[in-house]
C-alpha cells in the first residue's frame, strides 16, 4: 500500500429552540428560478414545479437552523448553541454547500449540505473544532506557510481578493479539496488540513451518492465515542488484514473487541493513503448513521458511504 503522510447580505435573525443564531450566505453557484418564481401558479393540467433549492430559500435557512439546534444538544457540540453560520457553495454542479459555524468570532464546526433528488436537504457530513472543513483561515495560513502568497498579506485582504480564485470541491466523503488559482498557476489543497496535494486536475468522485432522502435529526442520536489516537503509532494498516466491517452491527462488535480502529482510504487514484483514527459513531433515531473520525478534529461522515470507500484495521 502506498502511504503518504497526510495532513496535518442580509443577516437573518433566527430564533430556534431558545437560541438566536445569525447567518449569511455567499452567492450560490446554482442558477435557476427564485423561490417566488418557482411558486408561480401552475396550469390545470400540470403539477406545480418544485421550488429551487438555494441557500437563500426559507426552507434552507429553516433546515440548517433546525440541524444546528439538534446537534447543539449532543455532547461535543455545545459551542453550536449560540453560533452564527455562513454558507458557501460547493461546485461545480454539486448542488451543495458548506456551512461554517462561528462562536465569538472563532470557528467551531461545519456542515456539508446537499440538495436531494426529492426536493429536500441531506446532511452529508459535519464536524466540530477550530479547523472546520473549507476554513478560509486554515487555507490562508497554509498558503502563507507554503510561500504561495506573501506573509505581508492580511487575512481580510486575502479573503476579499477576487484575483485569488478559491473553489471548494467536495466530490465524496473525504475527497474534499480547495482549488486555488494564483496568477497562471493552480494548486490543490486538502480542505481540512490545508496541506498541498499532488494533483494536476480536479479529482473525480469515487462513488455516486444517490441523494434521495432528506436528513432527519429531530429525535436525537445514539452516540458512541472513544478518545482519539495517532494512527502512525501502530502501523497494522500498512500490511495487515482489514476487518470485515460493512454495517453498523459489525462496527459495534469491532469497537467492543478492538482497542483501537484505524480507517484507511485511498484518495486521488491511490496517490494518497489517508489513515484516520476511528472515534466511534453517531446514529440518529430517524436518520442516518455517521462514522466519527479524527482528522484535525472530529469528522462525522455517512457510515455506509465511508465503508464503501475505505477499510477498517485493528
Coordinates of N, CA and C in Angstrom, one line a residue, residues 93-311:
X93 N -21.7 22.1 -10.0 CA -22.7 21.1 -10.3 C -23.1 20.1 -9.2
X94 N -22.7 20.5 -8.0 CA -22.9 19.5 -6.9 C -24.2 19.8 -6.1
X95 N -24.8 21.1 -6.3 CA -26.0 21.5 -5.6 C -25.7 21.3 -4.1
X96 N -24.6 21.7 -3.6 CA -24.2 21.6 -2.2 C -23.6 22.8 -1.7
X97 N -23.5 22.8 -0.4 CA -23.0 24.0 0.4 C -22.2 23.5 1.6
X98 N -21.2 24.3 2.0 CA -20.6 24.1 3.3 C -21.1 25.2 4.2
X99 N -21.4 24.8 5.4 CA -21.9 25.8 6.4 C -20.7 25.9 7.5
X100 N -20.2 27.1 7.7 CA -19.2 27.3 8.7 C -19.8 28.0 9.9
X101 N -19.7 27.4 11.0 CA -20.3 28.0 12.3 C -19.2 28.7 13.1
X102 N -19.5 29.9 13.6 CA -18.6 30.6 14.4 C -19.3 31.0 15.7
X103 N -18.5 31.0 16.8 CA -19.0 31.4 18.1 C -17.9 32.4 18.7
X104 N -18.4 33.6 18.9 CA -17.5 34.7 19.4 C -16.2 34.8 18.5
X105 N -16.5 34.8 17.2 CA -15.5 35.1 16.2 C -14.5 33.9 16.0
X106 N -14.8 32.8 16.6 CA -14.0 31.6 16.5 C -14.7 30.5 15.8
X107 N -14.1 29.9 14.8 CA -14.8 28.8 14.1 C -15.0 27.6 15.0
X108 N -16.2 27.0 15.0 CA -16.4 25.9 15.9 C -17.0 24.6 15.3
X109 N -17.2 24.7 13.9 CA -17.7 23.5 13.3 C -18.2 23.8 11.9
X110 N -18.7 22.7 11.2 CA -19.1 22.8 9.8 C -20.2 21.8 9.5
X111 N -20.9 22.0 8.5 CA -21.8 21.0 7.9 C -21.7 21.0 6.4
X112 N -21.7 19.9 5.8 CA -21.8 19.7 4.3 C -23.2 19.4 4.0
X113 N -23.9 20.2 3.1 CA -25.3 20.0 2.8 C -25.5 19.8 1.3
X114 N -26.3 18.9 1.0 CA -26.6 18.7 -0.5 C -28.1 18.7 -0.7
X115 N -28.6 19.2 -1.8 CA -30.0 19.1 -2.2 C -30.3 17.7 -2.6
X116 N -31.4 17.1 -2.2 CA -31.8 15.8 -2.6 C -32.6 15.8 -3.9
X117 N -32.6 14.6 -4.5 CA -33.4 14.4 -5.7 C -34.9 14.7 -5.5
X118 N -35.4 14.5 -4.2 CA -36.8 14.6 -3.9 C -37.2 16.0 -3.5
X119 N -36.2 16.9 -3.4 CA -36.5 18.3 -3.1 C -36.3 18.7 -1.6
X120 N -35.5 18.0 -0.9 CA -35.1 18.3 0.5 C -33.6 18.6 0.6
X121 N -33.1 18.4 1.8 CA -31.7 18.6 2.1 C -31.1 17.4 2.8
X122 N -29.9 17.1 2.5 CA -29.3 16.0 3.2 C -28.0 16.4 3.9
X123 N -27.8 16.0 5.1 CA -26.6 16.3 5.8 C -25.6 15.3 5.5
X124 N -24.7 15.6 4.6 CA -23.7 14.6 4.1 C -22.5 14.4 5.1
X125 N -22.1 15.5 5.8 CA -21.0 15.4 6.7 C -21.1 16.6 7.6
X126 N -20.5 16.4 8.8 CA -20.4 17.5 9.8 C -19.3 17.3 10.7
X127 N -18.9 18.3 11.4 CA -17.8 18.1 12.4 C -17.6 19.3 13.3
X128 N -16.8 19.1 14.3 CA -16.6 20.2 15.3 C -15.1 20.6 15.3
X129 N -14.8 21.6 16.1 CA -13.4 22.0 16.2 C -13.1 23.3 15.6
X130 N -11.9 23.8 15.8 CA -11.5 25.1 15.3 C -10.9 25.0 13.9
X131 N -10.8 23.9 13.3 CA -10.3 23.7 11.9 C -11.4 23.1 11.1
X132 N -12.5 23.7 10.8 CA -13.5 23.1 10.0 C -13.2 22.9 8.6
X133 N -13.9 22.0 7.9 CA -13.7 21.8 6.5 C -13.9 23.1 5.7
X134 N -13.0 23.3 4.8 CA -13.1 24.6 4.0 C -13.0 25.8 4.8
X135 N -12.2 25.8 5.8 CA -11.9 27.0 6.6 C -11.0 28.0 5.8
X136 N -11.5 29.2 5.6 CA -10.6 30.2 4.9 C -9.4 30.5 5.8
X137 N -9.6 30.5 7.1 CA -8.4 30.7 8.0 C -7.3 29.7 7.8
X138 N -7.7 28.4 7.8 CA -6.7 27.4 7.5 C -6.1 27.5 6.2
X139 N -6.9 27.8 5.2 CA -6.3 28.0 3.8 C -5.3 29.1 3.8
X140 N -5.7 30.2 4.4 CA -4.8 31.4 4.4 C -3.4 31.0 5.1
X141 N -3.5 30.4 6.3 CA -2.2 30.0 7.0 C -1.4 29.1 6.1
X142 N -2.0 28.1 5.4 CA -1.3 27.2 4.6 C -0.6 27.9 3.4
X143 N -1.3 28.8 2.8 CA -0.8 29.5 1.6 C 0.4 30.4 2.0
X144 N 0.3 31.0 3.2 CA 1.4 31.8 3.7 C 2.6 30.9 4.0
X145 N 2.4 29.7 4.7 CA 3.5 28.8 5.1 C 4.1 28.2 3.9
X146 N 3.4 28.0 2.8 CA 3.9 27.4 1.6 C 4.5 28.5 0.7
X147 N 4.5 29.7 1.2 CA 5.0 30.9 0.4 C 4.4 31.1 -0.9
X148 N 3.1 30.7 -1.0 CA 2.3 30.9 -2.2 C 1.7 32.3 -2.3
X149 N 1.5 32.9 -1.1 CA 1.2 34.3 -1.0 C 2.1 35.0 0.0
X150 N 2.4 36.3 -0.2 CA 3.3 36.9 0.8 C 2.8 36.9 2.2
X151 N 3.7 36.8 3.1 CA 3.3 36.8 4.5 C 2.8 38.2 5.0
X152 N 3.1 39.2 4.2 CA 2.6 40.5 4.5 C 1.1 40.7 4.1
X153 N 0.5 39.7 3.4 CA -0.9 39.8 3.0 C -1.8 39.6 4.3
X154 N -2.6 40.6 4.5 CA -3.5 40.5 5.7 C -4.6 39.5 5.4
X155 N -5.1 38.8 6.4 CA -6.2 37.8 6.2 C -7.4 38.4 5.5
X156 N -7.8 39.6 6.0 CA -9.0 40.2 5.4 C -8.8 40.5 3.9
X157 N -7.6 41.0 3.6 CA -7.3 41.2 2.2 C -7.3 40.0 1.3
X158 N -6.8 38.9 1.9 CA -6.8 37.6 1.2 C -8.2 37.1 0.9
X159 N -9.1 37.2 1.9 CA -10.5 36.8 1.7 C -11.2 37.6 0.7
X160 N -10.9 38.9 0.6 CA -11.6 39.8 -0.3 C -10.9 39.9 -1.7
X161 N -9.8 39.3 -1.8 CA -9.0 39.3 -3.1 C -9.6 38.4 -4.1
X162 N -10.4 38.9 -5.1 CA -11.0 38.1 -6.1 C -10.1 37.6 -7.2
X163 N -8.9 38.1 -7.2 CA -7.9 37.6 -8.2 C -7.3 36.3 -7.8
X164 N -7.5 35.9 -6.5 CA -7.2 34.6 -6.0 C -8.4 33.8 -6.0
X165 N -8.6 32.9 -7.0 CA -9.8 32.1 -7.2 C -9.8 31.0 -6.1
X166 N -10.8 30.9 -5.3 CA -10.9 29.9 -4.3 C -12.1 29.0 -4.5
X167 N -12.0 27.9 -5.2 CA -13.1 27.0 -5.4 C -13.1 25.8 -4.4
X168 N -14.2 25.5 -3.9 CA -14.4 24.4 -2.9 C -14.9 23.2 -3.7
X169 N -14.2 22.1 -3.7 CA -14.6 20.9 -4.4 C -14.8 19.8 -3.4
X170 N -16.1 19.3 -3.3 CA -16.4 18.2 -2.5 C -17.0 17.1 -3.3
X171 N -16.2 16.1 -3.6 CA -16.5 15.1 -4.6 C -17.2 13.9 -3.9
X172 N -16.8 13.5 -2.7 CA -17.4 12.4 -1.9 C -16.8 12.5 -0.5
X173 N -17.2 11.6 0.3 CA -16.7 11.6 1.7 C -15.1 11.6 1.7
X174 N -14.5 12.5 2.3 CA -13.0 12.6 2.4 C -12.3 13.1 1.1
X175 N -13.0 13.2 0.0 CA -12.4 13.8 -1.2 C -12.9 15.2 -1.3
X176 N -12.3 16.1 -0.5 CA -12.7 17.5 -0.3 C -11.4 18.3 -0.5
X177 N -11.4 19.2 -1.5 CA -10.2 20.0 -1.7 C -10.5 21.4 -2.1
X178 N -9.5 22.3 -1.8 CA -9.5 23.6 -2.3 C -8.8 23.6 -3.7
X179 N -9.4 24.3 -4.6 CA -8.7 24.5 -5.9 C -8.4 26.0 -6.0
X180 N -7.1 26.3 -5.9 CA -6.7 27.7 -5.8 C -6.0 28.1 -7.1
X181 N -6.4 29.2 -7.7 CA -5.7 29.8 -8.9 C -5.0 31.1 -8.5
X182 N -3.7 31.0 -8.6 CA -2.9 32.2 -8.3 C -2.1 32.6 -9.6
X183 N -2.5 33.7 -10.2 CA -2.0 34.1 -11.5 C -2.1 33.0 -12.5
X184 N -1.1 32.4 -13.0 CA -1.2 31.4 -14.0 C -1.0 30.0 -13.4
X185 N -1.0 29.8 -12.1 CA -0.8 28.5 -11.5 C -2.0 28.1 -10.8
X186 N -2.2 26.7 -10.7 CA -3.3 26.1 -10.0 C -2.8 25.2 -9.0
X187 N -3.3 25.3 -7.7 CA -2.9 24.4 -6.6 C -4.1 23.8 -6.0
X188 N -3.9 22.5 -5.5 CA -5.0 21.8 -4.8 C -4.5 21.6 -3.4
X189 N -5.3 21.9 -2.4 CA -5.0 21.7 -1.0 C -6.1 21.0 -0.3
X190 N -5.7 20.2 0.6 CA -6.7 19.4 1.4 C -7.6 20.4 2.2
X191 N -8.9 20.2 2.1 CA -9.9 21.2 2.6 C -9.9 21.2 4.1
X192 N -9.3 20.2 4.8 CA -9.3 20.1 6.2 C -8.0 20.6 6.8
X193 N -6.9 20.1 6.4 CA -5.6 20.4 6.9 C -4.9 21.6 6.2
X194 N -5.3 21.8 4.9 CA -4.6 22.8 4.1 C -3.3 22.4 3.5
X195 N -3.0 21.1 3.6 CA -1.8 20.6 3.0 C -1.9 20.6 1.5
X196 N -0.8 20.9 0.8 CA -0.8 20.9 -0.7 C -0.8 19.5 -1.1
X197 N -1.7 19.2 -2.1 CA -1.9 17.8 -2.7 C -1.2 17.7 -4.0
X198 N -0.7 16.4 -4.3 CA -0.1 16.2 -5.6 C -1.0 16.0 -6.7
X199 N -1.9 17.0 -7.0 CA -2.9 16.8 -8.0 C -2.6 17.8 -9.2
X200 N -2.9 17.4 -10.4 CA -2.8 18.2 -11.6 C -4.1 18.6 -12.2
X201 N -5.2 17.9 -11.7 CA -6.5 18.2 -12.2 C -7.6 17.9 -11.1
X202 N -8.8 18.3 -11.4 CA -9.9 18.1 -10.4 C -10.0 16.6 -10.1
X203 N -10.1 16.2 -8.8 CA -10.4 14.8 -8.5 C -11.7 14.4 -8.9
X204 N -11.9 13.1 -9.3 CA -13.2 12.5 -9.7 C -13.8 11.9 -8.5
X205 N -15.2 11.9 -8.4 CA -15.8 11.2 -7.3 C -15.6 9.7 -7.4
X206 N -15.4 9.1 -6.2 CA -15.2 7.6 -6.2 C -16.5 6.8 -6.2
X207 N -17.5 7.4 -5.6 CA -18.8 6.8 -5.6 C -19.9 7.9 -5.9
X208 N -20.9 7.5 -6.6 CA -22.0 8.5 -6.8 C -23.1 8.2 -5.8
X209 N -23.3 9.2 -4.9 CA -24.3 9.2 -3.9 C -25.7 9.4 -4.5
X210 N -26.6 8.6 -4.2 CA -28.0 8.8 -4.6 C -28.7 9.6 -3.5
X211 N -28.8 10.9 -3.6 CA -29.4 11.7 -2.6 C -30.9 11.8 -2.7
X212 N -31.5 10.7 -2.2 CA -33.0 10.6 -2.3 C -33.7 11.1 -1.1
X213 N -33.3 10.7 0.1 CA -34.0 11.1 1.3 C -33.3 12.3 2.0
X214 N -34.2 13.1 2.6 CA -33.7 14.2 3.4 C -33.3 13.7 4.8
X215 N -32.4 14.5 5.4 CA -31.9 14.1 6.7 C -32.9 14.5 7.8
X216 N -33.0 13.7 8.8 CA -34.0 14.0 10.0 C -33.2 13.8 11.3
X217 N -32.9 14.9 11.9 CA -32.2 14.9 13.2 C -33.2 15.2 14.4
X218 N -34.5 15.2 14.2 CA -35.4 15.7 15.1 C -35.6 14.9 16.4
X219 N -35.2 13.6 16.4 CA -35.4 12.8 17.5 C -34.2 12.4 18.3
X220 N -33.1 13.1 18.0 CA -31.9 12.9 18.8 C -31.0 11.7 18.2
X221 N -29.9 11.5 18.9 CA -29.0 10.5 18.4 C -28.5 9.6 19.5
X222 N -28.0 8.4 19.1 CA -27.3 7.5 20.0 C -25.8 7.6 19.6
X223 N -25.0 7.9 20.5 CA -23.6 8.2 20.2 C -22.6 7.3 21.0
X224 N -21.6 6.7 20.3 CA -20.6 6.0 20.9 C -19.2 6.6 20.5
X225 N -18.5 7.2 21.5 CA -17.2 7.8 21.1 C -16.1 7.3 22.1
X226 N -14.9 7.2 21.6 CA -13.7 6.9 22.4 C -12.7 8.0 22.1
X227 N -11.6 8.0 22.9 CA -10.6 9.0 22.6 C -9.8 8.9 21.3
X228 N -9.3 10.0 20.8 CA -8.5 10.0 19.6 C -7.1 9.4 19.9
X229 N -6.5 8.9 18.8 CA -5.1 8.4 18.9 C -4.4 8.7 17.6
X230 N -3.1 8.5 17.6 CA -2.2 8.7 16.5 C -2.1 7.4 15.7
X231 N -2.7 7.3 14.5 CA -2.7 6.1 13.7 C -1.3 5.7 13.2
X232 N -0.3 6.6 13.4 CA 1.1 6.3 13.0 C 1.9 5.7 14.1
X233 N 1.3 5.6 15.3 CA 2.0 4.9 16.4 C 2.0 3.4 16.2
X234 N 1.0 2.9 15.6 CA 0.9 1.5 15.2 C 0.6 1.4 13.8
X235 N 1.2 0.5 13.0 CA 1.0 0.5 11.6 C 0.5 -0.8 11.0
X236 N -0.5 -1.4 11.7 CA -1.0 -2.7 11.0 C -1.8 -2.4 9.8
X237 N -2.2 -1.2 9.5 CA -2.9 -0.8 8.3 C -2.0 -0.8 7.1
X238 N -0.7 -0.9 7.3 CA 0.1 -0.9 6.1 C 0.2 -2.2 5.4
X239 N 0.4 -3.3 6.2 CA 0.5 -4.6 5.7 C -0.5 -5.6 6.3
X240 N -1.3 -5.1 7.2 CA -2.3 -6.0 7.9 C -3.5 -6.3 7.1
X241 N -4.4 -7.1 7.7 CA -5.6 -7.5 7.1 C -6.8 -6.7 7.6
X242 N -7.6 -6.1 6.7 CA -8.7 -5.3 7.2 C -9.8 -6.2 7.8
X243 N -10.6 -5.6 8.7 CA -11.7 -6.2 9.3 C -12.9 -6.3 8.4
X244 N -13.7 -7.3 8.4 CA -14.9 -7.4 7.5 C -16.0 -6.6 8.1
X245 N -15.9 -5.3 8.1 CA -17.0 -4.5 8.6 C -17.7 -3.8 7.5
X246 N -19.0 -4.1 7.3 CA -19.8 -3.5 6.3 C -21.1 -2.9 6.8
X247 N -21.3 -2.9 8.1 CA -22.6 -2.4 8.6 C -22.4 -1.9 10.0
X248 N -23.4 -1.2 10.6 CA -23.3 -0.7 12.0 C -23.2 -1.9 13.0
X249 N -23.9 -3.0 12.9 CA -23.7 -4.0 13.9 C -22.3 -4.6 13.9
X250 N -21.7 -4.7 12.7 CA -20.4 -5.2 12.6 C -19.4 -4.2 13.2
X251 N -19.7 -2.9 13.0 CA -18.8 -1.9 13.6 C -18.9 -1.9 15.1
X252 N -20.1 -2.1 15.6 CA -20.2 -2.1 17.1 C -19.4 -3.3 17.7
X253 N -19.5 -4.4 17.0 CA -18.7 -5.5 17.5 C -17.2 -5.2 17.5
X254 N -16.7 -4.7 16.4 CA -15.3 -4.3 16.2 C -14.9 -3.3 17.3
X255 N -15.7 -2.3 17.6 CA -15.4 -1.3 18.6 C -15.3 -2.0 20.0
X256 N -16.1 -3.0 20.2 CA -16.1 -3.6 21.5 C -14.9 -4.6 21.7
X257 N -14.5 -5.2 20.6 CA -13.4 -6.2 20.6 C -12.0 -5.6 20.4
X258 N -11.9 -4.5 19.8 CA -10.6 -4.0 19.4 C -10.3 -2.7 20.3
X259 N -9.0 -2.6 20.7 CA -8.6 -1.5 21.5 C -8.7 -0.2 20.7
X260 N -8.3 -0.3 19.4 CA -8.4 0.9 18.5 C -8.7 0.4 17.1
X261 N -9.3 1.3 16.4 CA -9.6 1.0 15.0 C -9.1 2.2 14.1
X262 N -8.5 1.8 13.0 CA -8.0 2.8 12.1 C -8.7 2.7 10.7
X263 N -9.3 3.8 10.3 CA -9.9 3.8 9.0 C -9.0 4.3 7.9
X264 N -8.8 3.5 6.8 CA -7.9 3.9 5.8 C -8.6 4.0 4.5
X265 N -8.4 5.0 3.7 CA -9.0 5.2 2.4 C -7.9 5.7 1.4
X266 N -8.0 5.2 0.2 CA -7.1 5.6 -0.9 C -7.7 6.8 -1.7
X267 N -7.0 7.9 -1.8 CA -7.5 9.1 -2.5 C -6.7 9.4 -3.8
X268 N -7.4 10.0 -4.7 CA -6.8 10.6 -5.9 C -6.0 9.5 -6.7
X269 N -6.8 8.5 -7.1 CA -6.2 7.4 -7.8 C -5.0 6.8 -7.1
X270 N -5.1 6.6 -5.8 CA -4.1 6.0 -4.9 C -2.8 6.8 -4.8
X271 N -2.9 8.0 -5.1 CA -1.7 8.9 -4.9 C -1.6 9.2 -3.4
X272 N -2.7 9.1 -2.6 CA -2.6 9.5 -1.2 C -3.3 8.4 -0.4
X273 N -2.7 7.9 0.6 CA -3.3 7.0 1.6 C -3.6 7.7 2.9
X274 N -4.8 7.8 3.3 CA -5.2 8.5 4.5 C -5.6 7.6 5.6
X275 N -4.8 7.5 6.6 CA -5.3 6.7 7.8 C -5.8 7.7 8.9
X276 N -7.0 7.4 9.4 CA -7.6 8.2 10.4 C -8.1 7.4 11.6
X277 N -7.9 7.9 12.8 CA -8.4 7.2 14.0 C -9.9 7.2 14.0
X278 N -10.5 6.0 14.3 CA -11.9 5.9 14.4 C -12.3 6.3 15.9
X279 N -13.2 7.3 16.0 CA -13.7 7.7 17.3 C -14.9 7.0 17.7
X280 N -15.7 6.5 16.8 CA -17.0 5.8 17.1 C -18.0 6.1 16.0
X281 N -19.2 6.3 16.5 CA -20.3 6.6 15.5 C -21.4 7.4 16.2
X282 N -22.3 8.0 15.3 CA -23.5 8.7 15.8 C -24.6 8.3 15.0
X283 N -25.6 7.7 15.6 CA -26.8 7.1 14.9 C -28.0 7.9 15.3
X284 N -28.6 8.6 14.3 CA -29.8 9.4 14.5 C -31.0 8.5 14.5
X285 N -31.9 8.8 15.5 CA -33.1 7.9 15.7 C -33.9 7.7 14.4
X286 N -34.2 8.8 13.7 CA -35.0 8.7 12.5 C -34.1 9.2 11.3
X287 N -32.8 9.0 11.4 CA -32.0 9.4 10.3 C -30.8 8.5 10.0
X288 N -29.7 9.1 9.6 CA -28.6 8.3 9.1 C -27.6 8.0 10.3
X289 N -26.7 7.1 10.0 CA -25.6 6.8 10.9 C -24.3 7.4 10.3
X290 N -23.5 8.0 11.2 CA -22.3 8.6 10.7 C -21.1 8.0 11.5
X291 N -20.0 7.7 10.7 CA -18.8 7.2 11.3 C -18.0 8.4 11.8
X292 N -17.6 8.4 13.0 CA -16.8 9.5 13.6 C -15.3 9.2 13.5
X293 N -14.6 10.1 12.8 CA -13.2 10.0 12.5 C -12.5 11.2 13.1
X294 N -11.2 11.0 13.4 CA -10.4 12.2 13.9 C -9.5 12.6 12.8
X295 N -9.7 13.9 12.3 CA -8.9 14.5 11.2 C -8.9 16.0 11.5
X296 N -7.8 16.4 12.2 CA -7.8 17.8 12.6 C -9.0 18.2 13.3
X297 N -9.5 17.3 14.2 CA -10.8 17.4 14.9 C -11.8 16.4 14.4
X298 N -12.9 16.2 15.1 CA -13.9 15.2 14.7 C -14.5 15.5 13.4
X299 N -14.6 14.4 12.5 CA -15.4 14.5 11.3 C -16.4 13.3 11.3
X300 N -17.7 13.7 11.1 CA -18.8 12.7 11.0 C -19.2 12.5 9.6
X301 N -18.9 11.3 9.0 CA -19.2 11.0 7.6 C -20.1 9.9 7.5
X302 N -21.0 9.9 6.5 CA -22.0 8.8 6.4 C -21.4 7.5 6.5
X303 N -21.9 6.6 7.3 CA -21.3 5.3 7.6 C -21.2 4.4 6.3
X304 N -22.4 4.3 5.7 CA -22.4 3.4 4.5 C -21.5 3.8 3.4
X305 N -21.5 5.1 3.2 CA -20.6 5.7 2.1 C -19.1 5.5 2.5
X306 N -18.8 5.8 3.7 CA -17.4 5.6 4.1 C -16.9 4.2 4.1
X307 N -17.7 3.3 4.5 CA -17.3 1.9 4.5 C -17.2 1.4 3.1
X308 N -17.8 2.0 2.1 CA -17.7 1.6 0.7 C -16.4 2.2 0.1
X309 N -15.8 3.2 0.8 CA -14.7 3.9 0.2 C -13.4 3.7 1.0
X310 N -13.5 2.9 2.1 CA -12.3 2.6 2.9 C -12.4 1.3 3.6
X311 N -11.4 1.0 4.4 CA -11.3 -0.2 5.2 C -10.9 0.1 6.7

